[in-house]
Short mmCIF file of C-alpha atoms in Angstrom, two decimals:
data_model
loop_
_atom_site.label_atom_id
_atom_site.label_comp_id
_atom_site.label_asym_id
_atom_site.label_seq_id
_atom_site.Cartn_x
_atom_site.Cartn_y
_atom_site.Cartn_z
CA UNK D 54 25.92 -26.90 -26.49
CA UNK D 55 22.42 -28.32 -26.66
CA UNK D 56 19.64 -26.21 -28.01
CA UNK D 57 17.98 -25.02 -24.42
CA UNK D 58 14.53 -24.23 -25.31
CA UNK D 59 13.27 -26.11 -27.78
CA UNK D 60 9.91 -25.31 -29.54
CA UNK D 61 8.55 -29.03 -28.10
CA UNK D 62 9.42 -28.03 -24.46
CA UNK D 63 8.10 -24.47 -24.96
CA UNK D 64 4.85 -25.91 -26.55
CA UNK D 65 4.54 -28.66 -23.76
CA UNK D 66 4.77 -26.21 -20.75
CA UNK D 67 2.55 -23.46 -22.60
CA UNK D 68 -0.15 -26.28 -22.55
CA UNK D 69 0.19 -25.78 -19.08
CA UNK D 70 -0.31 -22.00 -19.02
CA UNK D 71 3.06 -21.10 -18.54
CA UNK D 72 4.96 -19.13 -20.64
CA UNK D 73 8.93 -20.14 -21.19
CA UNK D 74 11.73 -17.68 -21.81
CA UNK D 75 15.44 -17.51 -21.12
CA UNK D 76 17.55 -15.39 -18.90
CA UNK D 77 21.14 -14.43 -19.74
CA UNK D 78 23.65 -15.36 -17.08
CA UNK D 79 25.98 -13.09 -18.44
CA UNK D 80 24.04 -10.01 -19.15
CA UNK D 81 20.58 -10.93 -17.23
CA UNK D 82 18.61 -9.59 -20.56
CA UNK D 83 15.22 -12.22 -21.22
CA UNK D 84 14.97 -13.53 -24.73
CA UNK D 85 11.69 -14.74 -25.71
CA UNK D 86 10.63 -16.56 -28.09
CA UNK D 87 13.35 -18.84 -27.49
CA UNK D 88 16.38 -18.77 -29.06
CA UNK D 89 20.10 -20.31 -29.38
CA UNK D 90 22.02 -17.16 -27.76
CA UNK D 91 20.96 -14.26 -25.98
CA UNK D 92 19.43 -11.60 -28.09
CA UNK D 93 21.26 -8.64 -26.38
CA UNK D 94 24.82 -10.01 -25.98
CA UNK D 95 24.95 -13.00 -28.12
CA UNK D 96 25.90 -15.48 -25.05
CA UNK D 97 25.12 -19.27 -24.94
CA UNK D 98 24.89 -19.19 -21.38
CA UNK D 99 21.24 -18.64 -20.49
CA UNK D 100 18.70 -20.32 -18.39
CA UNK D 101 15.29 -21.47 -18.72
CA UNK D 102 12.57 -19.08 -16.75
CA UNK D 103 9.02 -18.62 -16.51
CA UNK D 104 7.95 -15.34 -17.97
CA UNK D 105 5.45 -13.28 -16.29
CA UNK D 106 3.19 -13.62 -19.22
CA UNK D 107 2.18 -10.14 -18.75
CA UNK D 108 3.05 -7.22 -21.03
CA UNK D 109 1.59 -3.86 -23.30
CA UNK D 110 0.61 -3.77 -26.81
CA UNK D 111 2.94 -2.30 -29.08
CA UNK D 112 1.10 -2.38 -32.60
CA UNK D 113 -1.42 -4.67 -34.26
CA UNK D 114 -3.83 -5.37 -37.36
CA UNK D 115 -7.09 -6.94 -37.93
CA UNK D 116 -6.54 -9.30 -40.89
CA UNK D 117 -9.68 -9.49 -42.98
CA UNK D 118 -7.87 -11.40 -46.00
CA UNK D 119 -6.41 -14.76 -44.13
CA UNK D 120 -4.02 -17.55 -44.89
CA UNK D 121 -5.92 -21.10 -46.00
CA UNK D 122 -7.06 -22.58 -42.79
CA UNK D 123 -7.97 -19.11 -40.84
CA UNK D 124 -11.05 -17.72 -40.30
CA UNK D 125 -11.32 -13.71 -40.65
CA UNK D 126 -11.46 -11.19 -39.12
CA UNK D 127 -9.20 -11.56 -36.23
CA UNK D 128 -6.77 -9.41 -34.30
CA UNK D 129 -2.60 -10.12 -34.74
CA UNK D 130 -0.72 -8.06 -32.49
CA UNK D 131 2.87 -7.51 -30.88
CA UNK D 132 3.11 -7.39 -27.19
CA UNK D 133 6.38 -6.17 -25.35
CA UNK D 134 6.57 -8.39 -22.10
CA UNK D 135 7.28 -7.17 -18.82
CA UNK D 136 10.72 -8.91 -19.03
CA UNK D 137 11.57 -6.64 -22.50
CA UNK D 138 11.04 -9.30 -25.23
CA UNK D 139 8.45 -8.68 -27.88
CA UNK D 140 5.83 -11.59 -29.07
CA UNK D 141 3.40 -12.11 -31.44
CA UNK D 142 0.01 -13.20 -30.64
CA UNK D 143 -3.76 -12.79 -31.21
CA UNK D 144 -5.99 -10.65 -29.03
CA UNK D 145 -9.13 -12.63 -27.94
CA UNK D 146 -12.05 -11.89 -26.22
CA UNK D 147 -12.90 -8.72 -28.30
CA UNK D 148 -14.49 -8.05 -31.58
CA UNK D 149 -12.22 -7.39 -34.05
CA UNK D 150 -14.36 -4.79 -35.73
CA UNK D 151 -13.99 -2.32 -32.74
CA UNK D 152 -10.31 -2.19 -32.96
CA UNK D 153 -8.66 0.74 -33.45
CA UNK D 154 -5.21 2.28 -32.50
CA UNK D 155 -6.27 3.39 -28.98
CA UNK D 156 -5.39 -0.35 -27.95
CA UNK D 157 -1.62 0.46 -28.34
CA UNK D 158 -0.17 0.70 -24.41
CA UNK D 159 -2.94 -1.13 -23.15
CA UNK D 160 -1.88 -3.91 -20.57
CA UNK D 161 -2.42 -7.83 -21.67
CA UNK D 162 -1.93 -11.01 -19.92
CA UNK D 163 -0.74 -13.90 -22.53
CA UNK D 164 -2.29 -17.28 -23.01
CA UNK D 165 -2.35 -19.83 -26.08
CA UNK D 166 -4.65 -21.54 -28.36
CA UNK D 167 -3.77 -24.76 -30.45
CA UNK D 168 -4.40 -24.91 -34.04
CA UNK D 169 -4.46 -28.06 -36.23
CA UNK D 170 -1.45 -28.97 -38.40
CA UNK D 171 -1.55 -28.44 -41.88
CA UNK D 172 0.73 -29.93 -44.67
CA UNK D 173 3.45 -27.44 -44.35
CA UNK D 174 3.66 -26.55 -40.49
CA UNK D 175 5.85 -28.96 -39.35
CA UNK D 176 3.70 -30.46 -37.18
CA UNK D 177 1.24 -28.97 -34.30
CA UNK D 178 0.89 -25.41 -33.91
CA UNK D 179 0.43 -23.14 -30.85
CA UNK D 180 -0.21 -19.40 -30.67
CA UNK D 181 -0.38 -16.80 -27.86
CA UNK D 182 -3.33 -14.98 -27.17
CA UNK D 183 -3.57 -11.81 -25.61
CA UNK D 184 -6.37 -11.00 -23.55
CA UNK D 185 -6.88 -7.00 -22.12
CA UNK D 186 -6.25 -6.65 -18.46
CA UNK D 187 -7.90 -3.42 -17.80
CA UNK N 291 37.61 -6.26 -56.89
CA UNK N 292 37.37 -5.62 -60.91
CA UNK N 293 34.34 -3.05 -62.62
CA UNK N 294 31.28 -5.33 -63.09
CA UNK N 295 28.51 -4.38 -65.45
CA UNK N 296 24.97 -4.93 -66.90
CA UNK N 297 25.05 -5.58 -70.55
CA UNK N 298 21.59 -6.65 -71.57
CA UNK N 299 18.14 -7.05 -69.51
CA UNK N 300 15.09 -8.72 -70.74
CA UNK N 301 11.51 -9.05 -68.80
CA UNK N 302 8.11 -10.66 -69.32
CA UNK N 303 4.84 -8.59 -69.13
CA UNK N 304 3.68 -9.01 -65.19
CA UNK N 305 0.34 -10.14 -64.56
CA UNK N 306 -1.60 -13.54 -64.59
CA UNK N 307 0.24 -15.68 -67.04
CA UNK N 308 -0.79 -19.05 -68.96
CA UNK N 309 3.13 -19.80 -68.70
CA UNK N 310 4.99 -21.53 -65.89
CA UNK N 311 7.68 -20.30 -64.09
CA UNK N 312 10.44 -21.94 -66.56
CA UNK N 313 8.38 -20.86 -69.48
CA UNK N 314 8.29 -17.15 -68.31
CA UNK N 315 12.04 -17.33 -67.39
CA UNK N 316 13.39 -18.77 -70.71
CA UNK N 317 11.87 -15.67 -72.46
CA UNK N 318 13.12 -13.31 -69.98
CA UNK N 319 16.62 -14.67 -70.36
CA UNK N 320 16.77 -15.40 -74.09
CA UNK N 321 15.73 -11.24 -74.56
CA UNK N 322 18.32 -10.59 -72.02
CA UNK N 323 21.05 -12.82 -73.77
CA UNK N 324 20.13 -11.73 -77.57
CA UNK N 325 20.16 -7.82 -76.41
CA UNK N 326 23.84 -8.75 -75.16
CA UNK N 327 24.74 -9.91 -78.89
CA UNK N 328 25.45 -13.34 -76.68
CA UNK N 329 24.45 -16.85 -77.18
CA UNK N 330 23.50 -19.19 -74.33
CA UNK N 331 26.44 -21.17 -74.58
CA UNK N 332 28.43 -17.89 -73.39
CA UNK N 333 26.86 -18.06 -70.24
CA UNK N 334 29.28 -19.40 -67.46
CA UNK N 335 26.98 -19.41 -64.55
CA UNK N 336 22.91 -18.92 -63.81
CA UNK N 337 21.87 -17.32 -60.53
CA UNK N 338 18.11 -17.45 -59.96
CA UNK N 339 15.60 -15.89 -57.72
CA UNK N 340 12.83 -17.94 -56.96
CA UNK N 341 10.81 -17.77 -53.40
CA UNK N 342 7.98 -20.24 -53.59
CA UNK N 343 8.33 -22.34 -56.66
CA UNK N 344 8.47 -25.66 -55.05
CA UNK N 345 4.97 -24.86 -53.06
CA UNK N 346 3.21 -22.92 -55.78
CA UNK N 347 4.30 -25.24 -58.94
CA UNK N 348 5.84 -28.20 -57.39
CA UNK N 349 9.16 -27.37 -58.34
CA UNK N 350 12.27 -27.56 -57.01
CA UNK N 351 15.84 -27.77 -57.98
CA UNK N 352 14.39 -24.76 -60.44
CA UNK N 353 17.86 -23.44 -61.38
CA UNK N 354 18.67 -26.58 -63.00
CA UNK N 355 15.52 -26.92 -65.05
CA UNK N 356 15.53 -23.33 -65.67
CA UNK N 357 19.08 -23.39 -67.43
CA UNK N 358 18.09 -26.82 -69.17
CA UNK N 359 15.40 -24.73 -70.99
CA UNK N 360 18.02 -22.34 -72.71
CA UNK N 361 20.30 -25.19 -73.39
CA UNK N 362 22.54 -24.89 -70.68
CA UNK N 363 24.31 -27.74 -69.01
CA UNK N 364 26.82 -28.56 -67.04
CA UNK N 365 27.36 -25.17 -65.43
CA UNK N 366 26.25 -23.95 -61.74
CA UNK N 367 22.88 -22.98 -61.59
CA UNK N 368 21.92 -21.68 -58.35
CA UNK N 369 18.48 -20.85 -56.73
CA UNK N 370 18.67 -17.38 -54.48
CA UNK N 371 15.86 -17.31 -51.96
CA UNK N 372 14.94 -14.62 -49.64
CA UNK N 373 11.29 -13.99 -50.29
CA UNK N 374 10.71 -10.47 -52.31
CA UNK N 375 14.28 -9.87 -52.37
CA UNK N 376 15.37 -13.10 -54.24
CA UNK N 377 16.16 -11.59 -57.32
CA UNK N 378 18.31 -8.95 -55.84
CA UNK N 379 20.16 -11.64 -54.20
CA UNK N 380 20.98 -13.25 -57.34
CA UNK N 381 22.22 -10.10 -58.83
CA UNK N 382 24.41 -9.31 -56.19
CA UNK N 383 25.88 -12.59 -56.20
CA UNK N 384 26.35 -12.35 -59.78
CA UNK N 385 27.91 -9.30 -59.33
CA UNK N 386 30.63 -10.61 -56.71
CA UNK N 387 31.23 -13.68 -58.69
CA UNK N 388 32.13 -11.69 -61.60
CA UNK N 389 33.72 -8.94 -60.05
CA UNK N 390 36.03 -11.69 -58.06
CA UNK N 391 37.42 -12.71 -61.38
CA UNK N 392 35.83 -16.17 -61.07
CA UNK N 393 33.29 -15.65 -64.29
CA UNK N 394 33.19 -13.37 -66.79
CA UNK N 395 29.85 -13.38 -68.17
CA UNK N 396 26.75 -14.47 -65.77
CA UNK N 397 22.84 -14.89 -66.22
CA UNK N 398 21.26 -13.39 -63.35
CA UNK N 399 17.24 -13.96 -63.45
CA UNK N 400 13.83 -14.26 -61.53
CA UNK N 401 10.75 -15.99 -62.15
CA UNK N 402 7.52 -16.72 -60.20
CA UNK N 403 4.13 -17.71 -60.77
CA UNK N 404 1.84 -17.37 -57.91
CA UNK N 405 -1.50 -16.35 -59.38
CA UNK N 406 -1.91 -20.48 -60.23
CA UNK N 407 -2.04 -20.68 -56.22
CA UNK N 408 -5.48 -18.65 -55.70
CA UNK N 409 -5.50 -15.85 -52.64
CA UNK N 410 -6.19 -18.21 -50.00
CA UNK N 411 -3.23 -20.31 -50.57
CA UNK N 412 -0.88 -17.95 -51.78
CA UNK N 413 -1.32 -16.07 -48.60
CA UNK N 414 -0.77 -18.80 -46.45
CA UNK N 415 2.61 -19.67 -48.69
CA UNK N 416 3.64 -15.92 -48.25
CA UNK N 417 2.81 -16.53 -44.36
CA UNK N 418 5.85 -18.82 -44.14
CA UNK N 419 8.01 -15.91 -44.45
CA UNK N 420 7.08 -15.01 -40.62
CA UNK N 421 8.77 -17.86 -37.99
CA UNK N 422 7.09 -20.99 -38.64
CA UNK N 423 6.62 -21.68 -35.01
CA UNK N 424 6.62 -18.48 -32.81
CA UNK N 425 4.67 -16.29 -35.52
CA UNK N 426 2.92 -17.86 -38.55
CA UNK N 427 0.31 -19.53 -36.31
CA UNK N 428 -1.18 -16.33 -35.01
CA UNK N 429 -2.09 -16.19 -39.04
CA UNK N 430 -0.28 -12.95 -39.53
CA UNK N 431 -0.34 -12.29 -43.76
CA UNK N 432 2.19 -10.17 -45.33
CA UNK N 433 -0.29 -7.21 -45.76
CA UNK N 434 -0.45 -8.11 -41.79
CA UNK N 435 3.16 -7.40 -41.25
CA UNK N 436 3.22 -4.08 -43.08
CA UNK N 437 -0.26 -3.12 -41.58
CA UNK N 438 1.59 -3.08 -38.31
CA UNK N 439 4.38 -1.11 -39.52
CA UNK N 440 1.68 1.77 -40.33
CA UNK N 441 -0.14 1.78 -37.17
CA UNK N 442 3.48 1.92 -35.50
CA UNK N 443 4.14 4.79 -38.44
CA UNK N 444 1.12 6.46 -37.21
CA UNK N 445 2.17 6.17 -33.35
CA UNK N 446 5.39 7.03 -33.35
CA UNK N 447 5.29 9.74 -35.41
CA UNK N 448 1.92 11.28 -34.23
CA UNK N 449 0.72 11.40 -37.55
CA UNK N 450 -3.13 10.76 -37.20
CA UNK N 451 -4.10 7.61 -38.93
CA UNK N 452 -6.70 9.10 -41.51
CA UNK N 453 -3.93 11.60 -42.61
CA UNK N 454 -1.44 8.84 -42.81
CA UNK N 455 -3.79 6.94 -45.30
CA UNK N 456 -4.44 9.93 -47.34
CA UNK N 457 -0.37 9.86 -47.91
CA UNK N 458 -0.43 6.09 -48.23
CA UNK N 459 -3.38 6.41 -51.03
CA UNK N 460 -1.31 9.18 -52.76
CA UNK N 461 1.64 6.35 -53.33
CA UNK N 462 -1.16 4.16 -54.68
CA UNK N 463 -1.94 7.11 -57.09
CA UNK N 464 1.42 7.86 -58.36
CA UNK N 465 2.71 4.30 -58.77
CA UNK N 466 -0.65 3.63 -60.75
CA UNK N 467 0.06 6.59 -63.00
CA UNK N 468 3.24 5.50 -63.97
CA UNK N 469 2.15 1.95 -64.22
CA UNK N 470 -0.41 3.25 -67.03
CA UNK N 471 2.46 4.31 -68.75
CA UNK N 472 4.59 1.05 -68.46
CA UNK N 473 3.50 -1.63 -71.16
CA UNK N 474 4.61 -4.24 -68.97
CA UNK N 475 2.73 -3.52 -65.83
CA UNK N 476 -0.03 -5.52 -64.34
CA UNK N 477 -2.08 -2.57 -63.90
CA UNK N 478 -2.07 0.17 -66.88
CA UNK N 479 -4.70 1.97 -65.64
CA UNK N 480 -4.96 5.49 -63.29
CA UNK N 481 -6.92 5.42 -59.87
CA UNK N 482 -7.80 7.90 -57.73
CA UNK N 483 -7.43 8.49 -53.50
CA UNK N 484 -11.44 7.74 -53.55
CA UNK N 485 -10.80 4.43 -55.46
CA UNK N 486 -8.30 3.69 -52.87
CA UNK N 487 -10.50 4.32 -49.88
CA UNK N 488 -13.22 2.80 -51.39
CA UNK N 489 -11.49 -0.48 -51.57
CA UNK N 490 -11.73 -3.67 -49.34
CA UNK N 491 -10.21 -3.95 -46.08
CA UNK N 492 -7.21 -6.39 -46.29
CA UNK N 493 -5.45 -5.75 -43.21
CA UNK N 494 -6.26 -2.70 -41.07
CA UNK N 495 -5.18 -0.08 -42.05
CA UNK N 496 -4.07 -1.42 -45.43
CA UNK N 497 -7.04 -1.71 -48.13
CA UNK N 498 -6.76 -3.51 -51.45
CA UNK N 499 -5.28 -0.79 -53.38
CA UNK N 500 -2.64 -0.27 -50.93
CA UNK N 501 -1.67 -3.91 -51.61
CA UNK N 502 0.75 -4.76 -54.89
CA UNK N 503 -1.12 -7.56 -56.56
CA UNK N 504 -0.45 -11.27 -56.61
CA UNK N 505 1.57 -11.99 -59.70
CA UNK N 506 3.21 -13.99 -62.40
CA UNK N 507 6.20 -12.99 -64.35
CA UNK N 508 10.11 -13.14 -64.81
CA UNK N 509 13.09 -10.95 -65.49
CA UNK N 510 16.70 -11.39 -66.36
CA UNK N 511 19.94 -9.60 -66.88
CA UNK N 512 23.63 -10.41 -68.17
CA UNK N 513 26.32 -9.38 -65.87
CA UNK N 514 29.87 -9.36 -67.27
CA UNK N 515 32.91 -7.84 -66.38
CA UNK N 516 33.53 -3.99 -67.81
CA UNK N 517 36.26 -5.38 -69.99
CA UNK N 518 33.43 -7.93 -71.74
CA UNK N 519 30.89 -5.27 -71.96
CA UNK N 520 32.51 -3.11 -73.88
CA UNK N 521 32.98 -5.48 -76.41
CA UNK N 522 29.00 -6.16 -76.45
CA UNK N 523 27.39 -2.65 -75.86
CA UNK N 524 28.31 0.95 -76.16
CA UNK N 525 26.00 1.69 -73.52
CA UNK N 526 27.18 -0.84 -70.47
CA UNK N 527 25.60 0.17 -67.17
CA UNK N 528 28.02 0.07 -64.10
CA UNK N 529 27.04 -2.05 -60.87
CA UNK N 530 28.53 0.92 -58.33
CA UNK N 531 27.81 -0.82 -55.07
CA UNK N 532 26.01 -3.55 -53.85
CA UNK N 533 24.55 -4.34 -50.43
CA UNK N 534 22.54 -7.20 -48.24
CA UNK N 535 21.36 -7.60 -45.05
CA UNK N 536 19.18 -9.76 -42.80
CA UNK N 537 17.12 -9.89 -39.64
CA UNK N 538 14.73 -12.34 -37.73
CA UNK N 539 11.38 -12.52 -37.49
CA UNK N 540 9.00 -9.51 -36.39
CA UNK N 541 9.55 -10.24 -32.58
CA UNK N 542 13.47 -9.98 -32.96
CA UNK N 543 12.81 -6.63 -34.35
CA UNK N 544 11.41 -3.73 -32.27
CA UNK N 545 10.89 -0.70 -34.67
CA UNK N 546 9.36 -1.33 -38.02
CA UNK N 547 9.99 2.27 -38.96
CA UNK N 548 13.57 1.45 -39.17
CA UNK N 549 14.78 -1.80 -40.53
CA UNK N 550 17.94 -3.08 -39.46
CA UNK N 551 18.10 -5.20 -42.60
CA UNK N 552 17.77 -2.20 -44.86
CA UNK N 553 19.84 0.40 -42.92
CA UNK N 554 22.95 -2.29 -43.30
CA UNK N 555 21.87 -3.08 -46.96
CA UNK N 556 21.96 0.60 -47.99
CA UNK N 557 25.04 1.67 -46.17
CA UNK N 558 27.25 -0.96 -47.88
CA UNK N 559 25.74 -0.14 -51.30
CA UNK N 560 26.78 3.62 -50.72
CA UNK N 561 29.98 2.90 -49.27
CA UNK N 562 30.83 0.71 -52.16
CA UNK N 563 30.05 3.18 -54.80
CA UNK N 564 31.13 6.05 -52.82
CA UNK N 565 28.08 7.57 -53.20
CA UNK N 566 25.36 8.96 -51.14
CA UNK N 567 21.46 9.01 -51.45
CA UNK N 568 21.96 12.45 -53.05
CA UNK N 569 23.45 11.07 -56.11
CA UNK N 570 20.62 8.97 -56.92
CA UNK N 571 18.34 10.16 -59.66
CA UNK N 572 15.97 7.51 -60.16
CA UNK N 573 15.17 4.59 -57.59
CA UNK N 574 12.82 1.46 -58.15
CA UNK N 575 12.00 0.36 -54.22
CA UNK N 576 9.80 -2.21 -52.39
CA UNK N 577 6.56 -0.86 -52.51
CA UNK N 578 4.64 -3.74 -51.88
CA UNK N 579 2.28 -1.90 -49.52
CA UNK N 580 2.01 2.09 -49.81
CA UNK N 581 3.18 2.34 -46.25
CA UNK N 582 6.44 0.09 -47.45
CA UNK N 583 7.29 3.02 -50.29
CA UNK N 584 7.13 5.62 -47.32
CA UNK N 585 9.33 3.82 -44.75
CA UNK N 586 11.89 2.58 -47.84
CA UNK N 587 12.39 6.35 -48.77
CA UNK N 588 13.34 6.88 -45.32
CA UNK N 589 15.65 4.44 -44.63
CA UNK N 590 17.56 4.69 -48.12
CA UNK N 591 18.27 8.21 -47.15
CA UNK N 592 16.22 10.36 -49.20
CA UNK N 593 14.10 11.59 -46.51
CA UNK N 594 14.36 12.11 -42.78
CA UNK N 595 12.68 9.59 -40.47
CA UNK N 596 9.08 10.67 -40.08
CA UNK N 597 8.99 12.84 -43.13
CA UNK N 598 8.65 10.11 -45.95
CA UNK N 599 4.86 10.47 -45.80
CA UNK N 600 4.76 14.16 -46.22
CA UNK N 601 7.24 13.83 -49.11
CA UNK N 602 4.76 11.91 -50.93
CA UNK N 603 2.34 14.77 -50.38
CA UNK N 604 4.90 17.50 -51.63
CA UNK N 605 5.29 15.78 -54.68
CA UNK N 606 9.13 14.90 -53.65
CA UNK N 607 8.97 11.30 -55.38
CA UNK N 608 7.18 12.03 -58.61
CA UNK N 609 9.30 12.55 -61.92
CA UNK N 610 10.68 15.87 -61.53
CA UNK N 611 10.63 15.84 -57.80
CA UNK N 612 13.49 15.41 -55.33
CA UNK N 613 14.34 11.94 -56.28
CA UNK N 614 11.81 10.11 -59.05
CA UNK N 615 10.68 6.56 -56.70
CA UNK N 616 9.21 3.60 -59.06
CA UNK N 617 8.52 4.93 -62.49
CA UNK N 618 7.99 1.78 -63.69
CA UNK N 619 4.87 1.71 -61.46
CA UNK N 620 6.70 -0.30 -58.84
CA UNK N 621 5.32 -3.48 -57.27
CA UNK N 622 2.13 -1.81 -56.88
CA UNK N 623 1.11 -1.20 -60.28
CA UNK N 624 3.95 -3.28 -62.16
CA UNK N 625 3.14 -6.17 -60.17
CA UNK N 626 5.27 -8.12 -58.16
CA UNK N 627 6.31 -11.69 -59.05
CA UNK N 628 8.25 -12.13 -55.86
CA UNK N 629 11.65 -13.69 -56.91
CA UNK N 630 11.39 -11.84 -60.53
CA UNK N 631 11.30 -8.40 -58.51
CA UNK N 632 14.39 -7.60 -57.95
CA UNK N 633 15.61 -8.27 -61.54
CA UNK N 634 12.82 -6.36 -63.06
CA UNK N 635 13.72 -3.53 -60.97
CA UNK N 636 17.34 -3.95 -62.56
CA UNK N 637 15.60 -4.10 -66.03
CA UNK N 638 13.82 -0.65 -65.20
CA UNK N 639 16.59 1.09 -64.20
CA UNK N 640 19.36 -0.13 -66.70
CA UNK N 641 16.46 1.34 -69.48
CA UNK N 642 16.21 4.50 -67.46
CA UNK N 643 20.03 4.91 -67.64
CA UNK N 644 19.96 4.16 -71.17
CA UNK N 645 17.12 6.61 -71.93
CA UNK N 646 14.67 3.72 -73.38
CA UNK N 647 11.90 4.85 -71.00
CA UNK N 648 9.32 6.94 -73.16
CA UNK N 649 6.99 8.35 -71.39
CA UNK N 650 8.00 7.74 -67.86
CA UNK N 651 11.40 8.59 -68.63
CA UNK N 652 13.26 10.34 -65.62
CA UNK N 653 15.41 12.97 -67.78
CA UNK N 654 19.14 12.63 -67.88
CA UNK N 655 19.34 9.75 -65.15
CA UNK N 656 22.94 9.10 -64.57
CA UNK N 657 22.75 7.25 -61.22
CA UNK N 658 20.00 4.84 -60.37
CA UNK N 659 19.00 2.46 -57.28
CA UNK N 660 17.00 -0.51 -56.50
CA UNK N 661 15.81 -2.15 -52.94
CA UNK N 662 13.84 -5.30 -52.08
CA UNK N 663 12.75 -6.28 -49.16
CA UNK N 664 11.73 -10.34 -48.10
CA UNK N 665 9.81 -11.56 -45.41
CA UNK N 666 9.07 -9.87 -42.13
CA UNK N 667 11.45 -7.06 -42.78
CA UNK N 668 13.95 -9.66 -42.80
CA UNK N 669 15.95 -9.71 -46.12
CA UNK N 670 16.96 -6.26 -48.07
CA UNK N 671 19.32 -6.11 -51.10
CA UNK N 672 20.29 -2.99 -52.85
CA UNK N 673 21.86 -2.36 -56.04
CA UNK N 674 23.64 0.97 -57.23
CA UNK N 675 24.03 1.47 -60.89
CA UNK N 676 25.26 4.35 -63.13
CA UNK N 677 26.14 4.95 -66.68
CA UNK N 678 29.43 3.27 -67.94
CA UNK N 679 29.75 5.48 -71.08
#
């Protein structure tokens, strides 16, 4: 079976501010980021769906020593989407120096930012971004 | 499967090296070969742990080049890559190859030179351990992944972050104390909790002294059948059990305090050995960051989940405590040349079981264990060793 939701398709749709994922036709679970089989039951029988793009912060860090090509400080967090999957992104629109553990559990909405490629990135890069809803 | 032993071990000093990965490898390998009373021509296969040599030094096909350094030609030379777990994977496969009866004498080794990359590029290289499309573009770093583990640990178990940070700092203090007793350690000086709190922030809540260094180094071990071992040494160290497990990126895991890869790997190793965590006298485990040691001591079964941080405070992980954790100084003080680390752990445990460790000796140690974890908690290997005499 063809790879259903490739990174290319995911990325091009994300640039229209739509977060794509996969819904399993066997167990109804959602899978994101995309992969070949359902994260719950392992079935390939999934369909592409648009996710709500809303979720809740589970954990985070403020990075002060960045990889080459990044400027610190910046916030990296894991958000649990309302449909269930966990995704990694950058919290935007805040001063990283003010970020504390109080943000765990806060509601966020998902968007994206584009990054230039580097020699080992395998092409153009895109990252999810999170903004607080409340 | 037949009984398998570690006959001889070798290791360079860890730290900042002017020698390249192949030169360091050959020093460690020849030390292990000489200690085993063997010649290079006796080696039937090479299993080499190396994580990022293609990026750091532009060296691919590294296992073949390494074999050539010590005059080996025509034998299979294979690179194992699972980021920080690479060396353990090499040892585990060497064990399986010998246990199966296919080979009698295999050289398992690891080598890595990362200081040459400088911090920004070394950090970018390690960032490739996350999923390259869906995670790395956030700029997540290795310290950052474990920083997210620390925040989750504090939140899940209701331990105030400042309290947890003090307990984490005690891990750093303990491992530096041990490193000060290890002539092969990168850092051979003691530090205080205040030193940890006064160090620069790397990724909240991890400060500089919560983190292992970027390092250069190599280590090697000769793996043979027990029959061969008995002819070469009167102190063979038997490999009692091995395990290896995997998991995907951080988005595919949900609880960074309960690691799928480690719990699977450790269970395999304990089952094969017919032992439990209660039987382990000494353990070299993956303390790339202070929180990582705490979570590892729980995942390996030494302490209840959520109690690993308090265990540090109680002194349970010191020599003379419930189980001696990282008497070598661990990755934290000994250093962490990524692909070499798992083999360096074998070096320490073999020497502990043989009673060779001087001021950091765990008295009477009969059973030891190693644990390494690579990538976003994505690759874990465990080896259980016991005295064969």
